[in-house]
């Protein structure tokens, strides 16, 4: 099977009161809202040559050296015949880039992050609360391979890795940490969460179904960068396979819940500290595939209609991608009431290429979150990502319009983590390429300037990265008034598919110059209010 034919997947306060229906029935986006536009900065950034020939499949943003500028890790599959990596002579190892801060990146040499494997996901996370991010690399390993040449032979069986951050240098501690066991083979995605609210970040690794006994594994952080498999202890079934993952508190009990696409199962935190499957929603999330590769793949929780509740978007790995949007109508008897509104909100048209990854960000900073799906229109060497722009709320539902006709989609990228890499307040994208004849792309957001706010949360008894913190932004002088809610996020990383993000809540503010901010710390331990916050800054909120 050629590389072009090869499928990329094989390889404390209570929740906000909801906005009354009459109030949010019809709210239009500003008529002069700017178009969403990107410039390809890959060559100027110095990224073309280091990634030439990479069979890319996973990547993550993170500030590993602590200089305040987001760096980037890019990984791929290294087990194919040499000819499939043209223009490279053979497999291209994973690459760690340091952000110079001038729009360019340099390759970090002599690091374990430069590895040969079948990398299918990665995330930077501060796992020991020392202020420096470790790097977890999910490898889609196989027990045996037919390859005899190197590095292909070793790449096939390389297990997932945990790289300790030792003063800005990475040391591979995977064999002894407990989170990278030999039994963990077909890893796809890794999510970061504090499931027990003990202040230490845990790891949830998703395996695909292409192994004998696939499973979703929860590794509890025991401290000192040691982890223990607690999957059975917390009530998670052993046979849950998946591709991407989304984690957030959707039943409003202060603990993170988990959605695993492909299995299409939602696991809710229970009062006994365990998890249970939300079987009440099985019919809502049921999936009838069109063929053998029609799989729900990426997942993202986000508040699409500014009602303080997290909705769900699924992206589909199919050449007839029927992506899905589920609105959250609130919690009833401990279960979030998700409803399929895909057609009603404007995502009903089938996309004619695979759509593995999904993120929700306000790309034009008009105050309404947009949906990015990792398909693209590729023509004359220019790749334009598929973004559904939010156009406001009508009849109580958010409405979206694609920035170009989805029938034009002729390319896709397995992963595409978002990040404001240049600090100008606009969300950029890094598209990770899989196919010969194309290349990975750093896309700088050049949309017209609008006001924005980034919120970072630093925990003390909570985890230092603020994972699980809920951030709400209100119109100035109206803190806590539901009708004045301008945006709501729960800080998380490792969602979508094969992608790692920064622990930042980004808000577009349109023309607002001042807003009020409310932060609920992970687990609902405390609420921190910040009235009168000026726009166009990174707000640091410390526990």
XYZ file of C-alpha atoms in Angstrom:
543
model
C 0.000 0.000 0.000
C 1.478 3.352 -0.980
C 1.821 6.282 1.337
C -0.799 8.238 -0.594
C -3.314 5.431 -0.172
C -2.450 4.715 3.436
C -5.135 5.862 5.866
C -3.719 8.218 8.496
C -5.433 6.461 11.342
C -3.997 2.995 10.690
C -0.536 3.586 11.173
C -15.372 26.945 43.838
C -18.753 27.967 42.502
C -21.610 26.054 41.004
C -22.107 26.036 37.274
C -23.300 29.269 35.688
C -27.012 29.765 35.552
C -28.199 29.301 32.026
C -29.295 32.234 29.901
C -33.074 32.417 29.603
C -34.338 31.166 26.257
C -36.122 34.416 25.470
C -32.915 36.385 25.963
C -30.666 34.219 23.813
C -33.185 33.352 21.143
C -31.611 35.601 18.519
C -28.196 37.198 18.924
C -26.349 38.114 15.755
C -22.602 38.329 15.337
C -21.367 41.828 14.444
C -22.110 42.556 10.769
C -18.614 43.937 10.264
C -16.897 40.932 11.829
C -13.590 40.325 10.020
C -12.932 37.453 7.667
C -10.711 34.649 8.940
C -7.410 34.609 7.068
C -3.983 32.978 7.413
C -0.531 33.429 5.909
C 1.763 30.431 5.420
C 4.891 31.217 7.456
C 6.478 27.759 7.326
C 9.464 28.711 5.190
C 10.110 32.035 6.923
C 9.905 30.260 10.284
C 12.622 27.784 9.245
C 10.408 24.717 9.428
C 10.321 23.432 5.844
C 13.719 21.729 5.672
C 13.642 20.056 9.133
C 10.239 18.511 8.365
C 10.759 17.659 4.687
C 9.554 14.109 4.108
C 8.049 13.733 7.575
C 5.108 11.324 7.654
C 3.555 13.518 10.315
C 0.857 12.294 12.630
C 1.001 14.086 15.980
C 2.258 17.224 17.629
C 1.999 19.561 20.588
C 2.666 23.139 21.613
C 4.306 23.855 24.963
C 6.846 26.144 26.600
C 9.449 23.551 27.558
C 12.289 26.025 28.248
C 10.248 28.430 30.367
C 10.942 31.568 28.348
C 7.278 32.408 27.848
C 7.244 31.533 24.151
C 5.431 28.410 22.895
C 7.679 25.709 21.433
C 6.567 22.836 19.223
C 7.038 19.069 19.053
C 6.186 17.256 15.813
C 6.154 13.462 15.454
C 5.391 10.969 12.736
C 5.465 7.371 11.550
C 8.940 6.022 10.767
C 8.230 2.422 9.695
C 7.636 2.808 5.939
C 9.975 2.070 3.002
C 12.575 4.770 2.435
C 11.042 5.851 -0.867
C 7.860 7.022 0.879
C 9.738 9.801 2.691
C 10.836 11.762 -0.348
C 12.480 14.252 -0.536
C 14.184 12.764 2.549
C 16.368 9.696 2.048
C 14.392 7.716 4.610
C 12.291 8.046 7.769
C 12.282 11.479 9.404
C 12.611 11.476 13.189
C 10.414 13.546 15.479
C 11.465 17.181 15.743
C 11.496 19.533 18.715
C 11.446 23.226 17.772
C 12.404 26.116 20.058
C 10.558 29.372 19.466
C 13.118 32.163 19.022
C 10.485 34.835 19.537
C 11.153 36.597 16.233
C 8.817 34.478 14.134
C 11.427 31.775 13.549
C 12.111 28.398 15.150
C 15.285 26.394 15.680
C 15.636 22.636 15.909
C 16.682 21.379 19.332
C 19.350 18.775 18.615
C 20.670 15.979 20.820
C 17.459 15.291 22.701
C 15.476 12.089 23.276
C 12.545 13.947 21.712
C 14.286 13.279 18.382
C 13.005 9.746 18.128
C 11.937 7.179 15.546
C 8.578 5.611 16.271
C 4.946 5.588 15.163
C 4.016 8.783 16.968
C 0.280 9.429 17.076
C -0.092 12.084 19.728
C 1.816 14.213 22.198
C 1.296 16.699 25.001
C 3.446 18.978 27.160
C 2.355 18.867 30.817
C 3.848 19.868 34.162
C 3.483 16.520 35.886
C 5.486 17.318 39.019
C 4.337 20.924 39.572
C 7.840 22.320 39.310
C 6.991 24.892 36.650
C 8.590 22.929 33.805
C 6.616 20.857 31.340
C 7.327 17.209 30.704
C 6.608 15.733 27.268
C 4.494 12.609 26.829
C 4.716 11.004 23.383
C 2.051 8.448 22.440
C 3.449 5.823 20.059
C 1.253 3.470 18.053
C 3.481 0.455 18.581
C 3.221 -3.104 17.324
C 4.667 -6.188 19.006
C 6.195 -7.465 15.808
C 7.090 -6.050 12.447
C 8.269 -7.431 9.138
C 10.878 -4.725 8.672
C 14.533 -5.630 8.985
C 16.118 -2.318 8.007
C 16.737 0.457 10.516
C 15.314 2.704 11.814
C 12.077 1.134 10.557
C 12.472 -2.114 12.503
C 12.907 -0.324 15.823
C 10.241 2.281 15.059
C 7.516 -0.365 14.733
C 7.858 -1.597 18.311
C 8.831 1.634 20.075
C 6.534 2.191 23.045
C 5.153 5.491 24.264
C 7.612 7.704 26.117
C 7.605 10.130 29.036
C 10.380 12.703 28.813
C 11.291 14.439 32.049
C 12.152 18.130 31.786
C 15.511 18.517 33.486
C 16.216 22.231 33.337
C 15.056 22.545 29.737
C 16.626 19.259 28.613
C 14.594 16.096 28.201
C 15.447 12.750 29.757
C 13.493 9.628 28.780
C 12.061 8.043 31.949
C 9.392 5.990 30.179
C 10.618 2.555 31.261
C 10.473 3.300 34.979
C 7.648 5.838 35.339
C 4.714 3.416 35.114
C 2.875 5.377 32.416
C 4.562 3.678 29.465
C 4.231 -0.063 30.136
C 5.189 -2.680 27.565
C 1.545 -3.742 27.465
C 0.537 -0.309 26.124
C 0.738 -0.783 22.379
C -1.677 0.913 20.032
C -1.678 4.368 21.661
C -3.473 7.111 19.753
C -4.118 10.093 21.958
C -3.130 11.273 25.409
C -5.211 13.567 27.606
C -4.175 15.328 30.799
C -6.537 15.616 33.765
C -6.643 15.624 37.556
C -9.381 13.042 38.002
C -9.121 12.906 41.809
C -8.396 16.613 42.425
C -5.241 15.901 44.401
C -3.245 18.605 42.622
C -1.230 16.170 40.509
C -1.985 15.752 36.809
C -2.894 12.268 35.653
C -2.653 10.778 32.144
C -5.376 9.131 30.092
C -4.073 7.187 27.098
C -6.417 6.041 24.344
C -5.679 2.890 22.332
C -7.261 2.235 18.924
C -9.049 -1.003 18.083
C -6.252 -2.309 15.871
C -4.693 -4.449 18.552
C -5.774 -7.656 20.269
C -7.092 -6.082 23.466
C -7.493 -2.334 23.033
C -8.225 -0.246 26.092
C -8.387 3.235 27.509
C -5.936 3.466 30.406
C -5.945 5.951 33.280
C -2.547 6.434 34.916
C -2.737 8.059 38.353
C 0.070 10.427 39.246
C 1.584 9.139 42.504
C 4.098 11.982 42.739
C 7.761 12.052 41.811
C 6.869 11.324 38.165
C 5.618 7.869 39.087
C 2.296 6.574 37.775
C -0.052 3.677 38.527
C -2.715 2.082 36.339
C -6.028 2.736 38.124
C -8.367 1.963 35.228
C -10.159 -0.854 37.065
C -10.125 1.006 40.366
C -12.122 3.924 38.965
C -14.617 1.767 37.111
C -13.501 2.405 33.543
C -14.149 -0.633 31.313
C -11.074 -2.362 29.960
C -12.309 -2.691 26.390
C -12.875 0.953 25.435
C -11.024 1.764 22.219
C -10.836 5.149 20.572
C -8.950 7.640 18.464
C -9.171 11.116 19.953
C -10.478 12.207 23.346
C -12.165 15.127 25.080
C -12.092 15.799 28.826
C -14.161 18.332 30.791
C -16.590 18.572 33.688
C -19.914 18.281 31.857
C -22.027 17.000 34.773
C -21.015 19.949 36.990
C -19.704 17.950 39.958
C -16.196 19.398 39.963
C -14.528 16.332 38.455
C -13.528 15.751 34.829
C -15.649 13.585 32.558
C -14.355 11.774 29.468
C -15.672 11.295 25.936
C -13.930 8.699 23.744
C -14.774 8.937 20.018
C -14.975 5.813 17.842
C -16.375 3.933 20.805
C -18.493 7.086 21.158
C -18.887 6.657 24.882
C -19.200 9.312 27.566
C -17.923 8.444 31.039
C -19.251 10.564 33.887
C -17.651 11.012 37.279
C -19.742 9.506 40.069
C -20.168 10.378 43.749
C -18.094 7.393 44.847
C -15.024 8.748 43.056
C -15.423 6.347 40.174
C -16.680 6.636 36.607
C -19.725 5.208 34.915
C -20.798 5.146 31.300
C -23.666 7.498 30.472
C -25.745 4.765 28.904
C -28.692 7.178 28.862
C -26.933 8.915 25.953
C -26.011 5.794 23.986
C -28.720 6.448 21.403
C -27.674 10.095 21.030
C -24.058 9.180 20.248
C -24.817 5.996 18.279
C -22.904 5.795 14.988
C -23.801 3.836 11.846
C -20.666 3.745 9.650
C -20.922 4.075 5.884
C -17.915 1.811 5.370
C -14.992 0.196 7.182
C -13.156 3.493 7.736
C -16.037 5.737 8.759
C -15.002 6.506 12.326
C -15.654 9.308 14.805
C -12.146 10.551 15.463
C -11.608 13.930 17.130
C -13.629 15.427 19.982
C -13.800 18.841 21.625
C -15.899 20.275 24.451
C -16.697 23.998 24.103
C -19.444 26.488 24.914
C -20.805 27.236 21.441
C -23.771 29.414 22.412
C -22.420 31.318 25.430
C -24.819 29.786 27.938
C -22.156 28.530 30.348
C -22.570 24.882 29.316
C -20.010 22.859 27.384
C -21.220 21.435 24.089
C -19.504 18.705 22.037
C -18.132 18.669 18.485
C -17.012 15.438 16.779
C -14.866 15.213 13.642
C -15.085 12.118 11.471
C -12.360 10.049 9.818
C -14.120 9.279 6.545
C -13.932 10.256 2.899
C -17.557 11.258 3.469
C -17.090 13.036 6.763
C -20.399 13.610 8.541
C -19.099 15.781 11.369
C -21.355 16.248 14.374
C -22.389 18.998 16.806
C -24.178 18.192 20.073
C -25.672 21.027 22.118
C -25.793 20.698 25.910
C -29.278 21.472 27.231
C -28.218 21.208 30.871
C -27.816 18.511 33.520
C -30.769 16.339 34.502
C -30.437 13.703 37.219
C -26.642 14.031 36.966
C -26.529 13.525 33.191
C -25.798 16.303 30.672
C -28.576 16.383 28.096
C -26.740 16.407 24.770
C -28.758 16.803 21.565
C -27.642 16.401 17.945
C -28.090 19.790 16.226
C -25.595 19.318 13.405
C -27.876 20.231 10.529
C -29.594 23.056 12.388
C -26.340 24.866 13.221
C -24.828 24.661 9.725
C -22.526 21.617 9.710
C -24.905 19.263 7.942
C -23.059 19.079 4.607
C -20.746 16.101 4.148
C -17.053 16.973 3.759
C -15.439 14.915 0.938
C -12.162 14.228 2.785
C -11.243 12.796 6.158
C -11.598 15.186 9.090
C -9.510 13.722 11.945
C -8.955 16.733 14.235
C -11.252 19.395 15.661
C -10.797 22.501 17.806
C -13.049 25.368 18.825
C -11.410 28.812 18.976
C -12.461 32.379 18.229
C -10.232 32.823 15.190
C -11.544 36.275 14.233
C -11.882 37.538 17.834
C -15.435 38.755 17.234
C -16.620 37.207 20.497
C -18.087 34.024 19.017
C -16.206 30.684 18.994
C -15.511 29.172 15.567
C -15.032 25.491 14.694
C -11.851 24.260 13.003
C -11.998 20.869 11.263
C -8.690 19.497 9.906
C -9.706 19.400 6.248
C -8.268 21.906 3.791
C -8.527 23.357 0.310
C -5.096 22.846 -1.255
C -4.477 24.629 -4.546
C -1.234 25.863 -6.144
C 0.657 25.046 -2.974
C -1.609 27.074 -0.675
C -3.540 25.296 2.069
C -6.645 26.985 3.465
C -8.034 25.283 6.593
C -11.715 24.472 6.957
C -13.203 26.798 9.564
C -16.866 27.204 10.300
C -17.297 30.823 11.350
C -19.812 31.548 14.102
C -22.535 33.928 12.849
C -24.501 34.346 16.077
C -27.477 32.655 17.721
C -30.895 32.151 16.176
C -33.790 30.371 17.835
C -31.563 29.473 20.743
C -28.919 27.685 18.648
C -25.476 28.797 17.466
C -25.121 29.167 13.704
C -22.018 28.538 11.615
C -20.966 29.128 8.017
C -17.865 27.588 6.393
C -15.342 30.148 5.186
C -15.363 28.328 1.808
C -17.660 25.696 0.270
C -16.910 22.353 1.917
C -17.256 20.590 -1.465
C -13.865 22.112 -2.352
C -12.082 20.163 0.384
C -9.328 18.139 -1.284
C -6.752 17.627 1.468
C -6.552 16.909 5.167
C -4.039 16.881 7.990
C -4.066 14.269 10.780
C -3.307 16.821 13.491
C -3.491 20.602 13.690
C -2.939 22.029 17.183
C -3.797 25.704 17.620
C -1.636 28.275 19.385
C -0.924 32.002 19.345
C 2.757 31.372 18.656
C 3.690 35.024 18.028
C 1.738 36.575 20.898
C -0.377 38.961 18.832
C -3.700 37.798 20.270
C -4.789 35.832 17.206
C -4.997 32.036 17.198
C -2.660 30.380 14.685
C -2.525 26.777 13.429
C 0.169 24.202 12.767
C -1.014 21.632 10.214
C 0.894 18.342 10.449
C 1.246 16.670 7.052
C 1.082 12.965 6.240
C 1.226 12.800 2.428
C 4.053 12.780 -0.113
C 3.972 15.946 -2.202
C 2.642 18.099 0.625
C 4.325 19.458 3.759
C 3.481 20.574 7.285
C 2.461 24.212 7.557
C 2.675 26.984 10.114
C -0.309 29.237 9.438
C -0.210 32.689 11.006
C -3.601 34.252 11.665
C -3.868 37.568 9.798
C -7.528 38.293 10.465
C -8.397 41.936 11.114
C -7.508 43.138 14.613
C -10.146 42.789 17.301
C -9.876 42.837 21.092
C -8.925 39.644 22.917
C -7.996 38.200 26.284
C -5.981 35.129 27.246
C -6.389 33.695 30.745
C -3.856 31.421 32.429
C -4.463 29.861 35.832
C -1.661 28.868 38.202
C -2.622 26.451 40.933
C -1.117 26.050 44.386
C -3.081 23.232 45.963
C -4.599 22.628 42.533
C -2.362 21.540 39.670
C 0.055 24.253 38.648
C -1.153 24.373 35.015
C -4.741 25.132 35.979
C -6.083 22.143 34.037
C -9.798 21.870 34.801
C -10.212 25.518 35.820
C -13.398 27.129 34.489
C -13.045 30.636 33.106
C -15.990 32.920 32.353
C -15.871 36.420 30.879
C -18.673 38.940 31.354
C -19.420 42.408 30.096
C -17.770 45.051 32.264
C -19.711 45.803 35.423
C -21.927 42.730 35.062
C -19.857 40.020 36.722
C -21.905 36.862 37.222
C -24.927 38.064 35.237
C -25.796 35.154 32.902
C -27.224 37.385 30.180
C -23.887 39.263 30.052
C -21.730 36.180 29.557
C -19.267 36.782 26.707
C -17.504 33.426 26.818
C -16.896 30.326 28.900
C -13.970 27.882 28.756
C -12.611 24.993 30.765
C -8.836 24.867 30.503
C -7.669 21.594 29.004
C -4.995 20.136 26.755
C -4.717 17.025 24.610
C -8.204 17.179 23.085
C -9.246 16.684 19.460
C -6.999 14.161 17.774
C -3.216 13.601 18.050
C -2.726 17.198 19.199
C -1.514 19.029 22.293
C -2.373 22.623 23.129
C -1.332 25.300 25.623
C -3.223 25.586 28.958
C -4.822 28.888 27.981
C -8.423 30.086 27.746
C -8.611 32.431 24.754
C -11.483 34.886 24.340
C -12.255 37.154 21.437
C -13.832 40.353 22.755
C -14.868 42.184 19.596
C -14.823 45.904 20.423
C -14.885 45.514 24.216
C -12.029 47.254 26.007
C -12.783 46.075 29.552
C -14.421 42.892 30.896
C -15.027 41.078 34.157
C -13.490 37.626 34.682
C -14.514 34.790 36.992
C -12.292 31.750 37.513
C -13.449 28.624 39.305
C -10.440 26.570 40.356
C -10.259 22.846 39.492
C -12.661 20.828 41.607
C -14.647 23.953 42.470
C -12.285 24.603 45.394
C -12.609 28.378 45.146
C -13.767 31.181 42.908
C -11.578 34.134 41.978
C -13.180 37.266 40.547
C -11.267 39.828 38.487
C -13.459 42.831 37.631
C -12.347 45.582 35.277
C -9.812 43.555 33.276
C -8.340 45.406 30.309
C -8.457 43.745 26.900
C -5.463 42.677 24.784
C -3.381 40.988 27.456
C -2.531 37.656 29.038
C -4.181 37.588 32.446
C -2.381 35.451 35.012
C -4.721 34.230 37.758
C -2.998 32.624 40.732
C -4.615 30.458 43.367
